[in-house]
Amino acid sequence: MWGKEKPSREAGKQGSRADVISKPIETTIGPNTHIKGDIQGDGGLRIEGIVEGNIETTGNLVISESAKVLAEVKAKNVSIAGAVRGNITANRVEILDTGRVWGDLTIKSLLINEGAYLRGQTYMPKDLKPPQIESITHLKSKPPAVKPAPPVTEKK
């Protein structure tokens, strides 16, 4: 508006942390709202009330401290300060100190604050090889790398 050009959809697809933080919340489900059913959208969503069903958004999902969610969740990024019962699939999940989750997470990144609660399994689809560590018995069988110093004799 007023001569300012809106950024294109392609500009926000870079996936940087700045993009995640700067994307606005377009829809809010208020604290006195109880929804039973499926929610689908392309923008950011904040839940302050109760949702039962499935939630799918290409944007970010914020579950406020007062929220109670009983749903399968698919979102770009999820921040949880309230209670969630159901599996979550996202790039990044953050469980804040007041957040409580009962369900499995399929994620690329996870942040759990002190005091948060998680009961479930986490799956990270990218298969990384664990570091190779030599066993202790293998190390004991190696000869010392440095020769011990000869005993000291007294000169008289």
Backbone as CSV, one residue per row, in Angstrom:
resi,resn,N_x,N_y,N_z,CA_x,CA_y,CA_z,C_x,C_y,C_z
1,MET,0.840,-1.168,0.000,0.000,0.000,0.000,0.883,1.228,0.000
2,TRP,0.468,2.255,-0.662,1.098,3.564,-0.709,2.506,3.496,-1.274
3,GLY,2.620,2.768,-2.374,3.888,2.743,-3.081,4.868,1.698,-2.578
4,LYS,4.562,1.053,-1.484,5.465,0.011,-1.000,5.092,-1.307,-1.660
5,GLU,6.102,-1.969,-2.184,5.863,-3.227,-2.862,5.863,-4.357,-1.847
6,LYS,4.860,-5.231,-1.925,4.788,-6.379,-1.023,5.811,-7.413,-1.460
7,PRO,6.466,-8.083,-0.507,7.424,-9.119,-0.885,6.703,-10.302,-1.523
8,SER,7.366,-10.917,-2.481,6.758,-12.061,-3.160,6.791,-13.285,-2.255
9,ARG,5.971,-14.287,-2.585,5.951,-15.529,-1.812,7.305,-16.228,-1.893
10,GLU,8.001,-16.100,-3.003,9.285,-16.768,-3.173,10.339,-16.218,-2.220
11,ALA,10.243,-14.946,-1.859,11.250,-14.330,-0.999,11.254,-14.945,0.389
12,GLY,10.106,-15.406,0.881,10.024,-15.972,2.227,10.339,-17.448,2.298
13,LYS,10.720,-18.075,1.209,10.956,-19.514,1.205,12.391,-19.891,1.536
14,GLN,13.186,-18.939,1.978,14.578,-19.226,2.236,14.766,-20.084,3.475
15,GLY,13.846,-20.037,4.454,13.916,-20.908,5.611,14.861,-20.445,6.703
16,SER,15.310,-19.213,6.665,16.208,-18.742,7.711,15.433,-18.461,8.986
17,ARG,16.135,-18.349,10.098,15.496,-18.063,11.382,14.766,-16.723,11.323
18,ALA,15.294,-15.756,10.601,14.632,-14.460,10.466,13.282,-14.616,9.771
19,ASP,13.214,-15.500,8.768,11.946,-15.750,8.084,10.923,-16.347,9.037
20,VAL,11.367,-17.268,9.885,10.464,-17.924,10.829,9.893,-16.908,11.803
21,ILE,10.727,-16.043,12.336,10.298,-15.066,13.329,9.418,-13.993,12.704
22,SER,9.725,-13.567,11.488,9.034,-12.430,10.894,7.669,-12.759,10.289
23,LYS,7.355,-14.033,10.084,6.065,-14.362,9.479,4.948,-14.080,10.471
24,PRO,3.927,-13.330,10.044,2.866,-12.936,10.970,1.870,-14.063,11.237
25,ILE,1.207,-13.955,12.371,0.093,-14.836,12.694,-1.139,-14.249,12.023
26,GLU,-1.768,-15.005,11.159,-2.922,-14.511,10.414,-4.249,-14.885,11.064
27,THR,-4.271,-15.983,11.829,-5.513,-16.467,12.418,-5.294,-16.776,13.892
28,THR,-6.225,-16.328,14.726,-6.172,-16.630,16.157,-7.474,-17.292,16.575
29,ILE,-7.349,-18.402,17.257,-8.505,-19.066,17.857,-8.493,-18.651,19.317
30,GLY,-9.455,-17.835,19.703,-9.481,-17.194,21.011,-9.661,-18.143,22.180
31,PRO,-9.422,-17.629,23.396,-9.453,-18.456,24.600,-10.844,-18.998,24.943
32,ASN,-11.898,-18.389,24.442,-13.259,-18.853,24.724,-13.841,-19.662,23.570
33,THR,-12.979,-20.166,22.690,-13.426,-20.909,21.515,-13.053,-22.377,21.642
34,HIS,-14.001,-23.256,21.299,-13.782,-24.702,21.297,-14.159,-25.205,19.909
35,ILE,-13.165,-25.719,19.187,-13.386,-26.189,17.818,-13.237,-27.697,17.776
36,LYS,-14.231,-28.374,17.183,-14.145,-29.806,16.900,-14.178,-29.947,15.389
37,GLY,-13.080,-30.451,14.826,-13.002,-30.591,13.373,-11.592,-30.344,12.890
38,ASP,-11.432,-30.316,11.591,-10.118,-30.143,10.977,-9.890,-28.688,10.612
39,ILE,-8.645,-28.253,10.798,-8.242,-26.895,10.437,-7.134,-27.007,9.401
40,GLN,-7.300,-26.328,8.259,-6.275,-26.275,7.225,-6.056,-24.826,6.842
41,GLY,-4.794,-24.477,6.605,-4.505,-23.112,6.208,-3.111,-22.966,5.651
42,ASP,-2.864,-21.787,5.086,-1.555,-21.484,4.520,-0.790,-20.459,5.342
43,GLY,-1.401,-19.888,6.342,-0.733,-18.846,7.113,-0.473,-19.273,8.539
44,GLY,0.046,-18.325,9.313,0.325,-18.571,10.715,-0.960,-18.708,11.520
45,LEU,-0.918,-19.539,12.560,-2.092,-19.814,13.377,-1.703,-19.788,14.849
46,ARG,-2.499,-19.075,15.649,-2.312,-19.049,17.103,-3.561,-19.660,17.728
47,ILE,-3.340,-20.605,18.653,-4.455,-21.228,19.357,-4.374,-20.839,20.824
48,GLU,-5.455,-20.236,21.324,-5.556,-19.870,22.732,-6.690,-20.634,23.415
49,GLY,-7.532,-21.300,22.614,-8.674,-22.040,23.136,-8.446,-23.536,23.052
50,ILE,-9.519,-24.272,22.711,-9.480,-25.731,22.647,-9.741,-26.165,21.208
51,VAL,-8.904,-27.096,20.715,-9.076,-27.643,19.370,-9.005,-29.159,19.455
52,GLU,-10.020,-29.827,18.865,-10.038,-31.281,18.755,-10.193,-31.629,17.285
53,GLY,-9.269,-32.413,16.741,-9.337,-32.784,15.326,-7.954,-32.871,14.727
54,ASN,-7.786,-32.313,13.543,-6.497,-32.274,12.856,-6.177,-30.833,12.496
55,ILE,-4.892,-30.490,12.611,-4.436,-29.144,12.263,-3.347,-29.286,11.215
56,GLU,-3.512,-28.594,10.091,-2.499,-28.611,9.038,-2.355,-27.204,8.482
57,THR,-1.141,-26.658,8.598,-0.861,-25.327,8.070,0.544,-25.303,7.491
58,THR,0.714,-24.541,6.419,2.046,-24.378,5.840,2.820,-23.296,6.581
59,GLY,2.141,-22.586,7.463,2.776,-21.530,8.251,3.172,-22.029,9.630
60,ASN,3.435,-21.080,10.512,3.841,-21.386,11.879,2.615,-21.560,12.762
61,LEU,2.744,-22.408,13.783,1.663,-22.658,14.724,2.145,-22.310,16.123
62,VAL,1.374,-21.472,16.815,1.682,-21.094,18.194,0.551,-21.615,19.067
63,ILE,0.899,-22.436,20.037,-0.079,-22.970,20.980,0.167,-22.261,22.303
64,SER,-0.726,-21.335,22.637,-0.559,-20.472,23.807,-0.736,-21.250,25.105
65,GLU,-0.340,-20.617,26.205,-0.370,-21.264,27.518,-1.773,-21.726,27.907
66,SER,-2.792,-21.003,27.505,-4.174,-21.364,27.858,-4.768,-22.423,26.928
67,ALA,-4.067,-22.796,25.876,-4.609,-23.696,24.852,-4.547,-25.160,25.255
68,LYS,-5.551,-25.901,24.760,-5.577,-27.356,24.889,-5.868,-27.901,23.500
69,VAL,-4.955,-28.727,22.995,-5.069,-29.242,21.635,-5.049,-30.765,21.686
70,LEU,-6.096,-31.371,21.141,-6.174,-32.818,20.987,-6.262,-33.061,19.487
71,ALA,-5.094,-33.200,18.839,-5.078,-33.216,17.373,-3.772,-33.774,16.836
72,GLU,-3.836,-34.259,15.605,-2.648,-34.542,14.819,-2.258,-33.210,14.192
73,VAL,-0.988,-32.834,14.323,-0.551,-31.501,13.902,0.511,-31.611,12.812
74,LYS,0.329,-30.831,11.734,1.349,-30.670,10.695,1.485,-29.180,10.457
75,ALA,2.696,-28.661,10.669,2.943,-27.233,10.488,4.406,-27.031,10.139
76,LYS,4.727,-25.825,9.682,6.120,-25.513,9.368,6.954,-25.518,10.644
77,ASN,6.549,-24.725,11.616,7.217,-24.646,12.910,6.136,-24.583,13.976
78,VAL,6.405,-25.177,15.145,5.414,-25.205,16.215,6.066,-24.736,17.507
79,SER,5.410,-23.792,18.185,5.837,-23.315,19.498,4.723,-23.660,20.479
80,ILE,5.069,-24.372,21.556,4.057,-24.896,22.467,4.267,-24.351,23.873
81,ALA,3.272,-23.607,24.364,3.262,-23.150,25.753,2.108,-23.791,26.515
82,GLY,1.153,-24.384,25.796,-0.011,-25.026,26.396,0.121,-26.537,26.364
83,ALA,-1.022,-27.237,26.238,-1.046,-28.699,26.264,-1.436,-29.252,24.899
84,VAL,-0.698,-30.274,24.450,-0.980,-30.933,23.177,-0.994,-32.436,23.402
85,ARG,-2.065,-33.071,22.909,-2.112,-34.530,22.912,-2.334,-34.960,21.471
86,GLY,-1.280,-35.522,20.869,-1.328,-35.931,19.468,0.051,-35.827,18.851
87,ASN,0.230,-36.456,17.726,1.520,-36.453,17.040,1.718,-35.142,16.290
88,ILE,2.989,-34.719,16.227,3.335,-33.451,15.584,4.391,-33.712,14.513
89,THR,4.154,-33.170,13.316,5.132,-33.210,12.233,5.447,-31.771,11.855
90,ALA,6.737,-31.395,11.959,7.140,-30.012,11.679,8.636,-29.963,11.418
91,ASN,9.080,-28.845,10.844,10.521,-28.621,10.709,11.148,-28.417,12.083
92,ARG,10.498,-27.584,12.893,11.060,-27.199,14.191,9.939,-27.193,15.221
93,VAL,10.201,-27.791,16.377,9.259,-27.758,17.495,9.984,-27.176,18.694
94,GLU,9.334,-26.214,19.335,9.856,-25.622,20.568,8.805,-25.832,21.647
95,ILE,9.209,-26.487,22.744,8.311,-26.683,23.877,8.795,-25.752,24.983
96,LEU,7.994,-24.752,25.282,8.351,-23.757,26.290,8.177,-24.332,27.694
97,ASP,8.619,-23.599,28.709,8.614,-24.124,30.079,7.227,-24.515,30.584
98,THR,6.172,-23.918,30.063,4.807,-24.276,30.465,4.175,-25.282,29.507
99,GLY,4.895,-25.665,28.468,4.361,-26.573,27.453,4.364,-28.018,27.910
100,ARG,3.316,-28.752,27.470,3.192,-30.166,27.793,2.744,-30.896,26.530
101,VAL,3.462,-31.965,26.191,3.161,-32.707,24.965,3.097,-34.199,25.271
102,TRP,2.000,-34.824,24.824,1.842,-36.271,24.862,1.670,-36.714,23.422
103,GLY,2.744,-37.198,22.802,2.672,-37.616,21.404,4.053,-37.690,20.791
104,ASP,4.124,-38.267,19.618,5.390,-38.431,18.909,5.665,-37.220,18.028
105,LEU,6.960,-36.895,17.897,7.390,-35.753,17.096,8.205,-36.247,15.908
106,THR,7.860,-35.809,14.707,8.674,-36.036,13.515,9.175,-34.658,13.107
107,ILE,10.475,-34.428,13.294,11.018,-33.071,13.241,12.420,-33.052,12.643
108,LYS,12.871,-31.841,12.325,14.265,-31.621,11.946,15.030,-30.975,13.093
109,SER,14.323,-30.223,13.940,14.961,-29.491,15.035,14.025,-29.482,16.238
110,LEU,14.603,-29.620,17.447,13.808,-29.656,18.672,14.474,-28.811,19.745
111,LEU,13.660,-27.991,20.405,14.130,-27.186,21.526,13.155,-27.398,22.674
112,ILE,13.666,-27.858,23.811,12.829,-28.084,24.988,13.375,-27.225,26.118
113,ASN,12.563,-26.307,26.598,12.976,-25.444,27.706,12.880,-26.188,29.030
114,GLU,13.657,-25.734,30.014,13.612,-26.320,31.343,12.201,-26.174,31.906
115,GLY,11.669,-27.253,32.451,10.322,-27.239,32.999,9.275,-27.776,32.038
116,ALA,9.619,-27.906,30.767,8.678,-28.426,29.767,8.490,-29.929,29.971
117,TYR,7.405,-30.473,29.398,7.102,-31.895,29.544,6.882,-32.499,28.162
118,LEU,7.533,-33.639,27.909,7.355,-34.370,26.660,7.275,-35.851,26.974
119,ARG,6.165,-36.468,26.570,6.040,-37.918,26.685,5.732,-38.442,25.291
120,GLY,6.732,-39.048,24.684,6.590,-39.557,23.325,7.964,-39.797,22.738
121,GLN,7.989,-40.157,21.497,9.245,-40.416,20.809,9.508,-39.309,19.799
122,THR,10.784,-39.097,19.518,11.150,-38.126,18.496,11.799,-38.865,17.328
123,TYR,11.434,-38.445,16.140,11.997,-39.011,14.919,12.590,-37.869,14.114
124,MET,13.831,-38.072,13.686,14.493,-37.101,12.822,14.830,-37.843,11.533
125,PRO,14.135,-37.525,10.448,14.256,-38.306,9.221,15.649,-38.356,8.609
126,LYS,16.455,-37.325,8.789,17.788,-37.313,8.189,18.664,-38.325,8.925
127,ASP,19.251,-39.248,8.194,20.045,-40.307,8.799,21.503,-39.866,8.903
128,LEU,21.929,-39.538,10.103,23.316,-39.154,10.347,24.070,-40.337,10.937
129,LYS,25.322,-40.481,10.544,26.140,-41.553,11.101,26.683,-41.108,12.453
130,PRO,26.596,-41.985,13.467,27.152,-41.620,14.771,28.678,-41.583,14.699
131,PRO,29.319,-40.825,15.593,30.782,-40.773,15.579,31.358,-42.131,15.949
132,GLN,32.522,-42.439,15.387,33.172,-43.706,15.702,34.024,-43.510,16.943
133,ILE,33.780,-44.347,17.925,34.511,-44.265,19.188,35.181,-45.610,19.420
134,GLU,36.487,-45.567,19.732,37.215,-46.804,19.996,36.804,-47.338,21.360
135,SER,36.701,-48.652,21.451,36.324,-49.242,22.736,37.492,-49.157,23.711
136,ILE,37.190,-49.187,24.993,38.220,-49.082,26.033,39.174,-50.263,25.963
137,THR,38.670,-51.479,25.707,39.550,-52.648,25.629,40.519,-52.513,24.460
138,HIS,40.083,-51.908,23.384,40.949,-51.702,22.231,42.076,-50.741,22.597
139,LEU,41.787,-49.711,23.369,42.805,-48.738,23.762,43.824,-49.348,24.716
140,LYS,43.397,-50.258,25.601,44.311,-50.875,26.569,45.338,-51.768,25.886
141,SER,45.018,-52.344,24.756,45.930,-53.259,24.091,47.008,-52.541,23.277
142,LYS,46.874,-51.244,23.088,47.872,-50.495,22.326,49.101,-50.234,23.198
143,PRO,50.293,-50.283,22.599,51.494,-49.926,23.363,51.487,-48.427,23.645
144,PRO,52.144,-48.007,24.723,52.163,-46.575,25.027,52.815,-45.795,23.891
145,ALA,52.320,-44.626,23.639,52.824,-43.788,22.554,54.182,-43.186,22.904
146,VAL,54.457,-42.997,24.179,55.713,-42.390,24.626,56.441,-43.396,25.504
147,LYS,57.771,-43.527,25.277,58.557,-44.438,26.105,58.756,-43.824,27.478
148,PRO,58.672,-44.634,28.527,58.896,-44.087,29.865,60.355,-43.641,30.026
149,ALA,60.576,-42.652,30.858,61.930,-42.143,31.114,62.717,-43.182,31.908
150,PRO,64.050,-43.247,31.685,64.865,-44.202,32.453,64.881,-43.795,33.926
151,PRO,65.084,-44.763,34.824,65.104,-44.440,36.259,66.254,-43.482,36.583
152,VAL,66.026,-42.650,37.554,67.027,-41.672,37.966,67.985,-42.348,38.941
153,THR,69.314,-42.184,38.694,70.323,-42.730,39.607,71.026,-41.578,40.293
154,GLU,71.344,-41.794,41.543,72.009,-40.729,42.305,73.486,-40.685,41.964
155,LYS,74.019,-39.491,41.866,75.449,-39.301,41.615,76.117,-39.016,42.941
156,LYS,77.236,-39.704,43.201,77.976,-39.474,44.443,79.343,-38.970,44.192
